[in-house]
């Protein structure tokens, strides 16, 4: 007893297989390039500034009572 085929079984087109292979290869090359890239040390002198210590002045406007 055989099962009837509803539709004809089609083979994938060659360009579709080539596109899939190129995508997989490109993904591999890109991930390798990103992981092997050497990170440069940031220039800390250009990102730092001098600071001085002084008391903070904050004014709060509110109404009501404070309960400890």
C-alpha positions as a printed Julia matrix, in Angstrom:
68×3 Matrix{Float64}:
  0.0    0.0    0.0
  1.46   3.34  -1.03
  0.54   6.77   0.17
 -0.44   9.06  -2.65
  1.74  12.1   -3.14
 -0.19  15.32  -2.86
  2.33  17.36  -4.78
  5.45  16.75  -6.72
  8.58  16.71  -4.55
 10.77  19.55  -5.77
 14.5   19.9   -5.35
 15.72  23.25  -4.02
 17.07  25.58  -6.66
 20.89  25.72  -6.94
 21.01  29.5   -6.4
 19.12  29.1   -3.13
 21.67  26.58  -1.86
 24.51  28.88  -2.98
 22.94  31.86  -1.23
 22.54  29.87   1.98
 26.16  28.67   1.82
 27.43  32.21   1.17
 25.41  33.53   4.11
 26.77  30.89   6.46
 30.32  31.51   5.28
 29.92  35.28   5.61
 28.54  34.93   9.13
 31.5   32.78  10.14
 34.07  35.16   8.66
 32.41  38.18  10.27
 32.22  36.58  13.71
 35.86  35.5   13.48
 36.96  39.01  12.48
 35.03  40.59  15.35
 36.41  38.21  17.98
 40.02  38.48  16.76
 40.1   42.28  16.57
 42.39  43.8   19.16
 40.76  46.43  21.33
 42.74  49.64  21.63
 43.2   51.11  25.09
 41.16  54.27  25.59
 43.0   57.57  26.06
 42.16  58.28  29.71
 43.87  61.67  29.73
 41.34  63.06  27.26
 38.4   61.71  29.28
 39.37  63.0   32.74
 38.9   66.41  34.33
 40.1   68.0   37.55
 37.56  68.28  40.36
 37.39  70.05  43.68
 35.51  69.24  46.85
 32.83  71.63  48.1
 29.59  71.31  50.06
 26.41  70.66  48.13
 23.69  73.27  48.32
 20.25  71.79  47.89
 16.99  73.58  48.54
 13.83  71.52  48.96
 10.42  73.16  48.84
  7.85  71.07  50.72
  5.1   71.38  53.25
  4.01  69.07  56.04
  5.58  67.53  59.09
  8.54  65.23  59.41
  7.95  62.06  61.38
 11.08  60.18  62.45
